[in-house]
Amino acid sequence: MAKSLEYIRLDKFPHVWCPGCGIGIVMGSIIRAVDKMEINKNDVVMVSGIGCSGRMPGYCDFNTLHTTHGRALSFATGIKLANPKFKVITVMGDGDALAIGGNHLIHAARRNIDILAIIINNWIYGMTGGQYSPTTPLGSFATTAPYGQVEPPFDVLKLIKGSGASYIARGTVYHIRELDKLISGGLQKKGFAVVEVISQCPTSFGRRNKMGSAVEMMKRQKEETVPVKKAEKMSKEELKGKIVRGLFLDEERDEYTERYEKLIAKAKEVHQK
Amino acid sequence: MSGEKVKLKGIEWKRYGPLLLNREWCKGCGICVAFCPKNVLKIGEDSKVFVDKEEDCTSCTLCELRCPDFAILVER
Amino acid sequence: MSKARIMSGNEAVVEGALVAGVRFFGGYPITPSSEIAEVLSRLLPQVGGKFIQMEDELSSVGAIVGASLAGIKSMTATSGPGFSLMQENMGLAFMAEVPCVIVDVQRGGPSTGLPTKVSQSDVMQVRWGRHGDQNVIALVPSSVRESFDLIIDCVNLAEEYRMPVVLLLDEVISHMREKVILPEKDEIKVIERKKPPKGQEKYFPYEITEDAIPPMANFGEGYRYHVTGLTHDETGFPTSDPEKINQVMRRLYQKIEKHKEEIIKVEEKYTEDAEIAIFAYGSVARSAYSAVKEAREKGIKVGLMRPIILWPFPYKKVSDLANKVKRIIVPEMNMGQIIAEVKKVSFGKVKVEGVNRIDGELITPSEIMAKIEEVS
Amino acid sequence: MKEKYELRLSGAGGQGLMLAGLILAEAAGVYDGKNVVQTQSYGPEARGGASKSEVVISEGEIDYPKVVNPDILLALTQEACDKYYPELKEGGTLIVDSFYVKKLPPYKKVVSVPITSIAEKEVGRKVVANIVALGVITEFTGVVSREAIKEAVLSRVPKGTEKMNEKALEVGFRIGRESR
């Protein structure tokens, strides 16, 4: 108990997030994962982009970096490559990771650099007032989709899988014990790990789409998702409108900074000749 | 004693059985209330959480895990 | 062993960067800067450094800022179009006060423009490319040897002032090969960032200090501080308190303003008795110097003022110059960018005229000579 | 030797002119101890079509780094010869590869030898035509010393090809001598 208090910047509380926002829940899960691994706080670097999720590093007692929109992974790449001893966690929103930062995401995955990338997917640009994002479902309303979203959304996990990460998972803030396991697994993974977390934005998405309170939105997470094992046995018809959650990929692959250390050894050998 | 003040890391908490509440941080979203398996918690007139049936608490920690505001701690 | 070598400006930048302690390069290839990346990709790992070719220029600056926060001296290299893409994260480096070096090898523009040809049209992009207010430091070498010296100065200035510093080359200097004799390592001064005093309990990463430059702890050294591109107070946390914002933003500006006399560097030739002065920088300064010598042979009293550091701009020195000469000529490979700065402090004193070329060719000594003869 | 020499080595992409320019610069700067600046065409320009590498050699400081009117112009293609000959300094030396340059400009001070075919016949490889050309330039104009150009060639050519390139240079020296 009270372990979480060891990892948060108490003087910054209460935080800026709206009542019922899921980002704080994700933060708790990340903190428990760090605590479980017993990593020295001085060796943890948390990097974010901007927006609501971008504020998370400010509340965590690690080395923290709040960057520009979508660029968290590029800063994180520099930090990790410069000093591979760091455990680097990036926290991004759906707009951050998949729109403006989409390129950095696929390339971080391609390199398989040892970074845990948390994508908090609340289907919307929350902080800036509810504009649509690359995950906003077709037909949903947003301040820039007054007639309903006309663009189909990304399937985040398929995108990442095609790019080459070594750990891919999706959880929800409702399924909190499962989320703890998924995030903890991602943090332990040596390689690029992505955990997409389905979360609620009652203020900018829920309200506009008549989804009710944060509680109602979390109930939907329960009802509208199915575990990956169960989904394997379900027909396409049965899976319609459902989001599959759980661990999708957990692979051992050569990690980038380790490969780079080998490159250095080789370069030094060539140099000495 | 129910409602006893406890200081943790310089922050004031109130103890109700195994539960510690920080009502300063609570934003009254009701998530802990809705998903408590034993209906231990309620939202008060001031729109913040309070412990209604502390004797029913099983220390399952779901409220702590799901609280977005870090406003509930559970002693086990 | 120091012996004569033939090397290009780009190669000299690499040599200098390594001597200055750069051990991280994150970049994206672009002509005419690519040789810097190519050579560093080979040499950095040999000294245990890291090279990464990022997916674009935005992430290149992200990566070098990240590496610098992790405590490694870092740089990138690009050209005009890439430099445009770098502005966003450069802005963060200014705001968050993270030392790093950006080499911009200028080529013709706008857009893809003239990839393999020379230009000096980024001089104002360097100064004003980002939104918001900030003072900048940019150095403009005129030779291969100076490219070596000035990249070292860039790294030193970045560390000393906790900010991004730009080495502004042009295609001629970057690609031409010249005979150089580089100094011995022990003749070179290398500056490290100012750290918080050992054992200091509380650390304010953006403390208001006497010299306006707060000490910088690296990530992992135990302070666990917060870095953000948002306006922040001395603790590093976002603030929207006008008083705090004013304090930090003015300090950021003062950082350079306070030290500009130490930073500014100008070379003058034959200006003591000059009646006509030429103000030229980068490769054009070579043509200008050639013209000056020719004019002197013809008995025309011409002098050259060459900024080695372009930003902060040597307003005082130019103003003094304007007090004593009858004309100032500003040749530059753009439609007239720096001439406006010269005019700012020469207004009402002396007429200032440009010689401009934007066709990708270096301004020749004879073009400058023609202007000298026209005004003399 | 006079104070300042401007050289332009011209031809087509792939003829090894960039390397030749660098070798010449090193011979003059590193081994003969003079001041030197070398520039060249870049990008698509340097790949297909006309390509050039320029060297300025001087006892004194070199300010303007480009070649305006070359004292020595090497043209390895007809296109390069036609394009650059008009810029040759009055009294300057034109050296052409008669294997490619069939139409000579009306000019007296011209060395016209089949550099490429000689390279193939006497050294066994067309690719060393650039080194043969360096030999011709050195011997005919004296712009760099024989020792300097030899050292520069040997330090720049790929390992294992030193003998072949040395031979190419010697062949160039001979042609240069014979052309004087």
Coordinates of N, CA and C in Angstrom, one line a residue, chain C residues 283-372:
Chain C
S283 N 31.4 32.2 -47.7 CA 32.3 32.1 -48.9 C 32.4 33.4 -49.6
V284 N 31.3 34.2 -49.5 CA 31.4 35.5 -50.2 C 32.5 36.4 -49.7
A285 N 32.8 36.3 -48.4 CA 33.8 37.1 -47.8 C 35.2 36.8 -48.5
R286 N 35.4 35.7 -49.1 CA 36.6 35.4 -49.8 C 36.7 36.2 -51.1
S287 N 35.6 36.2 -51.8 CA 35.5 37.1 -53.0 C 35.7 38.5 -52.6
A288 N 35.1 38.9 -51.5 CA 35.2 40.3 -51.1 C 36.6 40.7 -50.8
Y289 N 37.3 39.8 -50.1 CA 38.7 40.1 -49.7 C 39.6 40.2 -50.9
S290 N 39.3 39.3 -51.9 CA 40.0 39.4 -53.2 C 39.8 40.8 -53.8
A291 N 38.5 41.2 -53.8 CA 38.2 42.5 -54.4 C 38.9 43.6 -53.7
V292 N 38.9 43.5 -52.3 CA 39.5 44.6 -51.5 C 41.0 44.7 -51.9
K293 N 41.7 43.6 -52.0 CA 43.1 43.7 -52.4 C 43.3 44.3 -53.7
E294 N 42.4 43.9 -54.7 CA 42.5 44.5 -56.0 C 42.3 46.0 -56.0
A295 N 41.3 46.4 -55.2 CA 41.0 47.8 -55.1 C 42.1 48.6 -54.5
R296 N 42.7 48.0 -53.5 CA 43.8 48.7 -52.8 C 45.0 48.9 -53.8
E297 N 45.2 47.8 -54.6 CA 46.3 48.0 -55.6 C 46.0 49.1 -56.6
K298 N 44.7 49.3 -56.8 CA 44.3 50.4 -57.7 C 44.2 51.8 -56.9
G299 N 44.5 51.7 -55.7 CA 44.5 53.0 -54.9 C 43.2 53.4 -54.3
I300 N 42.2 52.5 -54.4 CA 40.9 52.7 -53.7 C 40.9 52.2 -52.3
K301 N 40.5 53.1 -51.4 CA 40.6 52.7 -49.9 C 39.4 51.9 -49.5
V302 N 39.5 50.6 -49.7 CA 38.4 49.7 -49.3 C 38.8 48.8 -48.2
G303 N 37.9 48.5 -47.3 CA 38.2 47.6 -46.2 C 37.1 46.5 -46.1
L304 N 37.4 45.5 -45.3 CA 36.4 44.4 -45.2 C 36.1 44.1 -43.7
M305 N 34.8 44.0 -43.5 CA 34.4 43.6 -42.1 C 33.7 42.2 -42.3
R306 N 34.2 41.2 -41.6 CA 33.6 39.9 -41.8 C 33.1 39.3 -40.5
P307 N 31.8 39.2 -40.3 CA 31.4 38.6 -39.0 C 31.7 37.1 -39.1
I308 N 32.4 36.6 -38.0 CA 32.7 35.2 -37.9 C 31.5 34.5 -37.1
I309 N 30.9 35.3 -36.2 CA 29.7 35.0 -35.6 C 28.6 36.0 -36.1
L310 N 27.6 35.4 -36.8 CA 26.6 36.3 -37.4 C 25.5 36.7 -36.5
W311 N 25.1 35.8 -35.6 CA 24.2 36.0 -34.5 C 24.8 35.6 -33.2
P312 N 24.8 36.4 -32.2 CA 24.3 37.8 -32.2 C 25.0 38.7 -33.2
F313 N 24.3 39.6 -33.8 CA 24.8 40.5 -34.8 C 25.7 41.6 -34.2
P314 N 26.8 41.9 -34.9 CA 27.7 42.9 -34.4 C 27.2 44.3 -34.7
Y315 N 26.1 44.7 -34.1 CA 25.5 46.0 -34.4 C 26.4 47.2 -34.1
K316 N 27.1 47.0 -32.9 CA 27.9 48.1 -32.4 C 29.1 48.3 -33.4
K317 N 29.7 47.2 -33.8 CA 30.9 47.3 -34.7 C 30.5 47.9 -36.0
V318 N 29.3 47.5 -36.5 CA 28.9 48.0 -37.8 C 28.5 49.5 -37.7
S319 N 27.9 49.8 -36.6 CA 27.6 51.2 -36.3 C 28.9 52.1 -36.3
D320 N 29.9 51.6 -35.7 CA 31.2 52.3 -35.6 C 31.8 52.4 -37.0
L321 N 31.6 51.4 -37.8 CA 32.1 51.4 -39.2 C 31.4 52.4 -40.0
A322 N 30.1 52.5 -39.8 CA 29.2 53.4 -40.6 C 29.6 54.8 -40.2
N323 N 30.2 55.0 -39.0 CA 30.6 56.4 -38.7 C 31.8 56.9 -39.4
K324 N 32.6 55.9 -39.9 CA 33.9 56.4 -40.5 C 34.0 56.2 -42.0
V325 N 33.2 55.3 -42.6 CA 33.3 55.2 -44.0 C 32.2 55.9 -44.8
K326 N 32.4 56.0 -46.1 CA 31.4 56.7 -46.9 C 30.3 55.8 -47.5
R327 N 30.7 54.6 -47.7 CA 29.8 53.6 -48.3 C 30.0 52.3 -47.6
I328 N 28.9 51.5 -47.5 CA 29.1 50.1 -47.2 C 28.4 49.2 -48.2
I329 N 29.1 48.2 -48.7 CA 28.6 47.3 -49.7 C 28.4 46.0 -49.0
V330 N 27.3 45.4 -49.2 CA 27.0 44.1 -48.6 C 26.7 43.1 -49.7
P331 N 27.7 42.3 -50.1 CA 27.4 41.3 -51.1 C 26.9 40.0 -50.4
E332 N 25.9 39.5 -50.9 CA 25.4 38.2 -50.3 C 24.6 37.4 -51.3
M333 N 24.6 36.1 -51.1 CA 23.9 35.2 -52.1 C 22.5 35.0 -51.6
N334 N 21.7 36.1 -51.6 CA 20.3 36.1 -51.4 C 19.8 37.5 -51.9
M335 N 18.6 37.8 -51.7 CA 18.1 39.0 -52.3 C 18.3 40.2 -51.4
G336 N 19.1 40.0 -50.3 CA 19.4 41.1 -49.4 C 18.8 40.9 -48.0
Q337 N 19.4 40.0 -47.2 CA 18.9 39.7 -45.9 C 19.7 40.4 -44.8
I338 N 21.0 40.2 -44.8 CA 21.8 40.8 -43.8 C 22.0 42.3 -44.0
I339 N 21.8 42.7 -45.2 CA 22.0 44.1 -45.5 C 21.0 44.9 -44.7
A340 N 19.8 44.3 -44.4 CA 18.8 45.1 -43.6 C 19.4 45.3 -42.2
E341 N 20.1 44.3 -41.6 CA 20.7 44.5 -40.3 C 21.8 45.6 -40.3
V342 N 22.6 45.6 -41.4 CA 23.6 46.7 -41.6 C 22.9 48.0 -41.6
K343 N 21.8 48.1 -42.4 CA 21.1 49.4 -42.6 C 20.5 49.9 -41.2
K344 N 20.1 48.9 -40.4 CA 19.5 49.3 -39.1 C 20.3 50.3 -38.3
V345 N 21.7 50.0 -38.4 CA 22.5 50.8 -37.6 C 23.3 51.8 -38.4
S346 N 23.1 51.8 -39.7 CA 23.8 52.8 -40.6 C 22.9 53.9 -41.1
F347 N 21.6 53.7 -40.8 CA 20.6 54.7 -41.3 C 21.0 56.1 -40.9
G348 N 20.9 57.0 -41.9 CA 21.3 58.4 -41.7 C 22.7 58.7 -41.6
K349 N 23.6 57.7 -41.7 CA 25.0 57.9 -41.6 C 25.7 57.6 -42.9
V350 N 25.3 56.5 -43.5 CA 26.0 56.1 -44.7 C 25.1 55.3 -45.6
K351 N 25.3 55.4 -46.9 CA 24.5 54.6 -47.8 C 25.0 53.2 -47.9
V352 N 24.1 52.3 -47.9 CA 24.4 50.8 -47.9 C 23.9 50.2 -49.2
E353 N 24.7 49.5 -49.9 CA 24.3 48.9 -51.1 C 24.6 47.4 -51.2
G354 N 23.8 46.7 -51.9 CA 24.0 45.3 -52.0 C 24.5 44.8 -53.3
V355 N 25.2 43.7 -53.3 CA 25.5 43.0 -54.5 C 24.9 41.6 -54.3
N356 N 23.9 41.2 -55.1 CA 23.2 40.0 -54.8 C 23.2 39.0 -56.0
R357 N 23.3 37.8 -55.6 CA 23.3 36.7 -56.6 C 22.4 35.6 -56.0
I358 N 21.5 35.1 -56.8 CA 20.6 34.0 -56.3 C 20.5 32.9 -57.4
D359 N 21.6 32.8 -58.2 CA 21.6 31.8 -59.3 C 22.4 30.5 -59.0
G360 N 22.8 30.4 -57.7 CA 23.6 29.2 -57.4 C 25.0 29.3 -57.6
E361 N 25.5 30.5 -58.1 CA 26.9 30.7 -58.3 C 27.5 31.6 -57.3
L362 N 28.7 31.4 -56.9 CA 29.4 32.3 -55.9 C 29.6 33.6 -56.5
I363 N 29.3 34.7 -55.8 CA 29.6 36.0 -56.2 C 31.1 36.1 -56.5
T364 N 31.5 36.7 -57.7 CA 32.9 36.8 -58.0 C 33.5 38.1 -57.5
P365 N 34.9 38.1 -57.4 CA 35.6 39.3 -57.0 C 35.3 40.4 -58.0
S366 N 35.2 40.1 -59.2 CA 35.0 41.2 -60.2 C 33.6 41.8 -60.1
E367 N 32.6 41.1 -59.6 CA 31.3 41.7 -59.4 C 31.4 42.7 -58.3
I368 N 32.1 42.3 -57.2 CA 32.2 43.2 -56.1 C 33.1 44.4 -56.5
M369 N 34.1 44.1 -57.3 CA 35.0 45.2 -57.8 C 34.2 46.2 -58.6
A370 N 33.3 45.7 -59.4 CA 32.5 46.6 -60.2 C 31.7 47.5 -59.4
K371 N 31.2 47.0 -58.3 CA 30.4 47.8 -57.4 C 31.3 48.9 -56.7
I372 N 32.5 48.4 -56.3 CA 33.4 49.3 -55.6 C 33.7 50.5 -56.6

